[in-house]
Amino acid sequence: MYFIDVILPIPLKQSFTYSVNVHEARFLKPGMRVAVPFGKSKVYTGIVFQVHTEAPIGYETKSIDQILDEEPIVNSLQLEHWQWMASYYMCTLGEVVRAGLPSAFLLESETIIKLSATATADEASFTDEEFLVYEALQHQSSLHINDVRSILDKRNVVKVIQQLLLKGIVEVEEAVVEKYTPRLVRYVRLAREFSSEANLQELLDSLSRAPKQKEVLMTLFMLNAGEKKPVSSVLLQKKSNSNAATLKTLIDKGILEEYYIHRDRVNYAGPEGSETKQLNEAQEKALSEIKESFTQQDVTLLHGVTSSGKTEIYVDLISDMLKMGKQVLYMLPEIALTTQLISRLQEYFGESISVYHSKYTLNERVEVWHNVLRNKPKAQIIIGARSSLFLPFSKLGLIIVDEAHETSFKQFSPAPRYHARDAAVVLGNLHGAKTLLGSATPSLESYFNAKAGKYGLVQLTQRYGNVLMPDIELVDIKEKHRKKQMNGHFSDRLLEEMKEVLESGDQVILFQNRRGFSPFVECTTCGTAPQCPNCDVSLTYHQYKNELRCHYCGYHMAMLISCMACGSETLDTKGFGTEQIETEVRSLFPNHEVGRMDQDTTRRKHAHSKLIDAIENREIDIIVGTQMLAKGLDFRNIGLVGVMNADNLLNFPDFRAHERSFQLLQQVAGRAGRTEKRGKVLIQTYNPYHTILQQLSVNDYEGMYKDEAEQRYQYKYPPYYRTIKITLRDRNYNKMQKSAVWFAALLQTKLKEHVLGPEAPPVGRIRNLFITNLLVKIPRQQSVAKTKIFIEKAVRSFNSVKEFSTVKLSIDVDNY
Ligand code: ADP
Ligand code: ZN
Ligand code: ZN
């Protein structure tokens, strides 16, 4: 008898064992996929974990439905990494598999398929079964696995669907709400019919009276070097000194054709490897220190101020790795950042770059997965957000975690609730690779590790080109209000500086950490503020649509005319968001172009990159935005950054609030003056003597670190203590509360005073579920592993209490 243990992509504590015959046992290897029956009628795709001969105790094994791969698609290093992840983050291997694999790899009963939008069906190449499914999809837009079963009149249909997927005939329907659409770049080429010498000559003759158009064509020939290189319309326009109208005429005449390519999928054909920048002295020094540090240490923290040229240092390290035939993983906190970075890296590394993140279409993700698995030339450098950690690397030499302090590296929900920075360090170790954490404002945890000698530490304190750090001025708006020197939310100082910068032709960024018009609306007669019916928060007023919105669940309603409680028409908006700032700034500066960058303005296709382009091309003078603006964007002409109100950041109820405010404000400030001119930053606050703001104004990271570390030590928080957050949620408040008290008491039997709570979070109810938290603190000398085992045991006891069966319990290790 032969058996295989299969990891199913569901929250099962253990892998599940199936029986296989001797041929299957010989063929199957760990990391291959199999379709297996589960429960009464379900089918799942699982990953083979091991092949063995020991029958499981306690249940009859079923046999598998089908083998789906010829070769493993998951390698042993991945399985090892995923096991670590499951155990460290206290979740199941199945949950890790579900997070790690593109869902097109995991066909199951719930999967819905539809005809692919780009399908070009070669019906002759279909098997009979494939044809039947294809035909059925001509008549109905989507099919469930069970439908396919009845169409084909058999149980095992996963393989047929998989073949159709591979051939690009069908797609898996995704429940993704917001799909990322990579930016399209417009290219032009000569129309086919002119490709012959004779026709071309004729064409050129016919253009003798249109010298401009002729010039464009000649430039095109020069640039595309015998049709080998794609030529973007922007480049062509620039090189031929022409304008959009000339290009359009040529296209309208049918002489040129336009076509589009995803910017990050372009087969780059420009000069390669030739342009790496000469590092300056400080960068050279940092580079050699990093290399030196890597001889001793697997992880190094590069603490380099904003605009110090960290990216150029990464470039050097990457090219060393490529020369050694190793793969490089370059992780960024957000896809939004990739556009600028990709074009920068493409100049150096051309075609060796692939981009991977969870918002790509399934087909694109599958393609990158296969390229990495086969170690293709295209997949030597992977740029990606946190999910790129799961790719089937086999020869990683270097992992770069850029903007390593960013909290979006932490996955909140669902499990695995992992921190990609920490998971990267472990991945690096498994590969014997080096990990470089880069940041202008390292997290306290990373800096602590570096100071303790656990990581190497390299500092870069100057901006590239000796550009000065921006000059930061704190403006006391309490005082300004008292002296009546405020115009709306703008102090006289901010207005003065804005005018000056705009007059000199530079751009201004205005930062406000809230979107919408105003965070809440209040009745001035009775004090009632409209609340979300599903969550315990006030609704945010959005002026543009004249509606009230919940930022937690998306609930929205038309703006009220009168108070729901007392009927008075005395509703007043309180607080302010980006939308209100935009409105004010438009009336204050009617002669300048204003743009807004927040979740509301960047939802539409390409909106985000269009906005970035518009800023780069100086079509926008004043940009109002949320922290989306803070992240790593490299704009050249920002003369002034205005922070509308620093206080709501500082007052956030979280032990990391001060650290985060410092990081965020320093990042926003870092957008100012990245070229010769010194940038200016104005921070409006009710509390200019706040230590964090004082430290920020003199760029004193070290001081901030010292103070905060002291606080963390005093109050027993990371990096001195580890934390595990346990969240309990239920529709019924009393049940939730009772279960939390019960569970806390159970944990306290052993963990004593290191169990805090239950405590309701700032928003105590979301989507009709009441929420409460427990926090377990683990002192340095206490075993983390043992503590986790104890908590797991407690969770099992909890799960056996009938009364609490509806309560959702989730565990977040190293919570953020
Ligand atoms: P950081 O990532 O540290 O914020 P960047 O790598 O974006 O800084 O560098 C800031 C700017 O300085 C970029 O526009 C970059 O092109 C330029 N720069 C950095 N190093 C060099 C160099 N050695 N030669 C020329 N330009 C450089
Ligand atoms: Zn809500
Ligand atoms: Zn009222």
XYZ file of C-alpha atoms in Angstrom, residues 357-695:
339
model
C 2.265 40.851 -7.311
C -1.094 39.655 -6.231
C -2.986 42.237 -8.237
C -1.727 40.966 -11.559
C -4.043 38.771 -13.562
C -3.843 35.081 -12.886
C -2.282 34.339 -16.243
C 0.482 36.817 -15.660
C 1.185 35.409 -12.243
C 1.262 31.872 -13.585
C 3.668 32.961 -16.298
C 6.083 34.537 -13.830
C 5.790 31.491 -11.580
C 6.860 29.196 -14.410
C 9.685 31.492 -15.426
C 11.075 31.513 -11.907
C 10.586 27.756 -11.545
C 12.604 27.160 -14.689
C 15.094 29.843 -13.768
C 14.512 31.554 -17.098
C 16.671 34.535 -18.099
C 13.591 36.741 -17.791
C 13.237 35.853 -14.140
C 16.668 36.647 -12.765
C 15.399 39.709 -10.945
C 11.928 39.618 -9.478
C 10.346 42.853 -8.339
C 7.303 42.333 -6.227
C 5.178 43.106 -3.246
C 5.056 40.767 -0.282
C 3.513 37.817 -2.139
C 6.631 37.488 -4.300
C 8.196 35.663 -1.353
C 6.268 32.576 -2.323
C 7.797 32.139 -5.779
C 9.716 28.948 -6.607
C 13.224 30.376 -6.348
C 15.991 27.859 -6.521
C 19.117 30.015 -6.593
C 18.433 33.152 -4.620
C 21.565 35.133 -3.926
C 20.151 38.386 -2.627
C 16.909 39.728 -1.238
C 16.449 43.474 -1.092
C 13.652 44.733 1.101
C 13.235 48.351 0.060
C 11.412 50.793 2.361
C 11.733 47.995 4.889
C 10.020 49.967 7.649
C 6.709 50.036 5.791
C 3.833 48.417 7.637
C 2.242 47.180 4.438
C 4.827 44.390 4.462
C 2.679 42.906 7.189
C -0.351 40.963 6.056
C -3.297 41.657 8.340
C -5.851 39.278 7.033
C -6.406 36.478 6.185
C -3.838 34.069 7.655
C -0.918 33.736 7.250
C -0.544 37.075 9.010
C 3.112 37.260 8.112
C 5.601 40.068 7.998
C 7.322 39.916 4.627
C 10.480 41.532 5.971
C 10.930 38.829 8.581
C 9.810 36.046 6.285
C 12.370 37.315 3.753
C 15.163 36.966 6.273
C 14.177 33.345 6.851
C 13.887 32.713 3.118
C 17.344 34.181 2.636
C 18.756 31.834 5.239
C 17.236 28.806 3.568
C 18.899 29.776 0.298
C 22.170 30.820 1.869
C 21.382 34.231 0.385
C 22.007 37.697 1.780
C 19.212 40.034 2.788
C 19.503 43.801 2.639
C 16.935 45.925 4.442
C 16.903 49.458 3.098
C 15.207 52.399 4.765
C 15.541 56.071 5.577
C 13.621 55.473 8.783
C 14.200 51.885 9.921
C 11.644 50.259 12.171
C 12.621 50.161 15.813
C 12.834 46.385 15.584
C 15.316 46.404 12.704
C 17.446 49.141 14.192
C 17.474 47.325 17.502
C 18.628 44.144 15.777
C 21.348 46.071 13.985
C 22.547 47.742 17.169
C 22.519 44.424 18.981
C 24.817 43.016 16.304
C 22.235 40.639 14.946
C 22.223 42.505 11.631
C 24.995 44.467 10.013
C 24.465 48.227 9.946
C 25.542 50.614 7.209
C 24.670 54.296 7.291
C 24.392 56.820 4.520
C 23.841 60.267 5.941
C 24.136 62.546 2.914
C 21.764 63.082 0.090
C 23.148 62.396 -3.360
C 24.748 65.444 -4.963
C 25.045 67.062 -1.541
C 21.478 68.251 -1.738
C 20.637 69.479 1.735
C 18.058 67.715 3.846
C 14.838 69.721 3.641
C 14.409 72.612 6.013
C 11.574 71.687 8.363
C 9.528 74.382 10.070
C 6.825 73.744 12.645
C 3.844 76.068 12.544
C 1.750 76.469 15.692
C -1.803 76.617 14.383
C -3.311 77.117 17.820
C -1.473 80.392 17.924
C -2.377 81.123 14.317
C -6.052 80.565 15.067
C -5.862 82.857 18.075
C -4.218 85.585 16.039
C -6.677 85.011 13.199
C -3.864 84.169 10.804
C -5.606 81.154 9.352
C -7.368 81.036 6.019
C -9.467 77.869 6.133
C -6.932 75.205 7.042
C -3.999 77.225 5.772
C -1.750 79.272 8.028
C -0.303 82.504 6.689
C 3.144 80.871 6.751
C 2.021 78.016 4.555
C 0.368 80.393 2.104
C 3.482 82.578 1.912
C 5.720 79.643 1.195
C 3.310 78.192 -1.331
C 3.185 81.449 -3.244
C 6.932 81.753 -3.333
C 7.514 78.195 -4.518
C 4.785 78.366 -7.144
C 6.120 81.638 -8.453
C 9.533 80.101 -8.922
C 7.847 77.387 -11.007
C 8.279 74.538 -8.556
C 5.615 72.190 -7.277
C 3.930 71.863 -3.895
C 2.766 68.742 -2.053
C 0.087 69.088 0.615
C -0.268 66.125 2.893
C -3.377 65.255 4.855
C -3.769 61.845 6.311
C -7.491 61.504 5.756
C -9.456 61.191 2.598
C -12.942 62.494 1.995
C -14.183 65.964 2.783
C -14.606 65.672 6.525
C -14.277 62.658 8.805
C -17.634 63.278 10.384
C -20.748 65.332 10.424
C -22.283 66.604 13.636
C -25.570 68.220 14.541
C -24.817 71.493 16.289
C -28.163 71.360 18.092
C -28.088 67.921 19.706
C -24.538 66.752 19.033
C -25.499 63.594 17.157
C -23.137 62.372 14.445
C -24.438 59.952 11.771
C -22.951 56.509 12.341
C -22.441 53.514 10.094
C -25.196 50.977 10.772
C -22.695 48.101 10.462
C -19.653 49.528 12.212
C -18.921 51.645 15.254
C -17.626 54.652 13.351
C -18.928 57.981 12.178
C -19.597 58.295 8.491
C -17.227 60.402 6.427
C -18.656 63.170 4.297
C -17.644 63.090 0.613
C -18.597 66.339 -1.000
C -18.026 65.327 -4.611
C -20.762 62.708 -4.481
C -22.606 64.471 -1.700
C -22.742 61.337 0.359
C -21.773 59.849 3.694
C -19.456 56.864 3.566
C -18.065 54.268 5.940
C -14.367 53.670 5.323
C -14.536 50.275 7.007
C -17.355 48.503 5.203
C -18.152 50.729 2.245
C -21.683 51.551 3.431
C -22.894 54.829 1.953
C -25.975 57.026 1.928
C -26.934 60.425 0.557
C -25.861 63.344 2.701
C -28.543 64.187 5.224
C -30.446 67.436 5.057
C -31.505 67.364 8.665
C -30.382 65.624 11.815
C -31.744 62.092 12.187
C -32.050 62.511 15.934
C -33.597 65.942 16.434
C -34.618 67.009 12.940
C -32.767 70.328 13.025
C -31.117 71.445 9.839
C -27.973 72.296 11.742
C -25.558 69.691 10.459
C -21.988 70.796 10.456
C -18.916 69.049 9.059
C -16.066 68.392 11.461
C -12.443 67.771 10.737
C -11.114 67.736 7.219
C -9.816 65.382 4.608
C -7.964 65.659 1.310
C -11.108 66.546 -0.580
C -11.697 69.632 1.543
C -8.083 70.718 1.205
C -8.375 70.346 -2.545
C -11.482 72.522 -2.584
C -9.819 75.203 -0.484
C -6.624 75.184 -2.457
C -8.496 75.551 -5.726
C -10.155 78.708 -4.548
C -6.954 80.050 -2.979
C -4.868 79.374 -6.099
C -7.293 79.580 -9.013
C -4.474 79.982 -11.530
C -2.683 76.773 -10.667
C -3.361 73.190 -11.553
C -4.354 71.084 -8.574
C -4.337 67.293 -8.354
C -5.390 64.918 -5.612
C -3.864 61.532 -4.877
C -5.748 59.264 -2.506
C -7.711 56.026 -2.617
C -10.702 57.831 -4.074
C -8.886 59.339 -7.038
C -6.703 56.354 -7.893
C -9.315 53.639 -8.070
C -9.870 53.886 -11.803
C -7.680 52.148 -14.351
C -4.295 53.770 -14.825
C -5.398 56.677 -12.645
C -2.440 56.333 -10.357
C 0.258 56.205 -12.991
C -1.419 58.961 -14.957
C -1.261 61.137 -11.887
C 2.402 60.311 -11.376
C 3.070 61.150 -15.023
C 1.200 64.417 -14.724
C 3.295 65.349 -11.713
C 6.531 64.341 -13.422
C 5.569 66.332 -16.511
C 4.698 69.310 -14.335
C 1.147 69.460 -15.538
C 0.120 69.725 -11.900
C 1.447 72.448 -9.601
C -0.135 71.479 -6.316
C -0.709 67.878 -5.276
C -2.967 67.138 -2.325
C -2.728 63.616 -1.000
C -2.679 61.016 1.728
C 0.279 58.802 2.637
C 0.140 57.425 -0.886
C 2.364 60.396 -1.601
C 4.891 59.529 1.041
C 6.221 56.390 -0.457
C 9.487 56.380 -2.316
C 8.332 58.447 -5.277
C 11.155 60.354 -6.908
C 9.806 63.686 -8.115
C 12.310 66.267 -9.225
C 10.702 69.626 -8.615
C 8.954 69.608 -5.299
C 9.938 72.859 -3.618
C 7.581 72.622 -0.683
C 5.815 69.967 1.317
C 3.040 71.164 3.596
C 1.662 68.879 6.292
C -1.831 70.157 7.016
C -2.132 68.647 10.473
C 0.365 66.392 12.203
C -1.717 65.826 15.313
C -4.103 63.115 14.239
C -1.100 60.932 13.379
C 0.557 61.472 16.728
C -2.592 60.853 18.713
C -3.404 57.501 17.178
C -3.993 54.956 19.952
C -1.228 52.485 19.190
C 2.142 51.898 20.784
C 3.807 52.411 17.414
C 2.018 55.716 16.729
C 5.034 57.904 17.468
C 7.440 55.788 15.502
C 5.030 55.717 12.587
C 4.417 59.455 12.670
C 8.142 60.049 12.558
C 8.556 57.649 9.647
C 5.615 58.931 7.696
C 6.426 62.599 8.170
C 10.057 62.073 7.340
C 9.088 60.203 4.196
C 6.715 62.946 3.119
C 9.330 65.546 3.920
C 11.785 63.541 1.825
C 9.783 64.333 -1.297
C 10.966 67.918 -1.050
C 14.018 69.244 -2.836
C 15.567 66.210 -4.409
C 17.655 68.332 -6.773
C 20.041 71.247 -6.149
C 17.601 73.520 -4.391
C 16.988 72.918 -0.731
C 13.417 71.814 -0.140
C 11.158 73.324 2.465
C 8.732 71.472 4.713
C 6.048 73.162 6.799
C 4.306 71.129 9.429
C 1.119 72.587 10.920
C 0.327 71.368 14.404
C -1.457 72.279 17.613
C 1.481 70.906 19.498
C 4.804 72.156 18.113
C 6.645 71.121 21.277
C 5.829 67.463 20.807
C 9.114 65.554 21.091
C 8.550 63.636 17.887
C 8.021 66.830 15.907
C 11.050 68.427 17.489
C 13.188 65.436 16.586
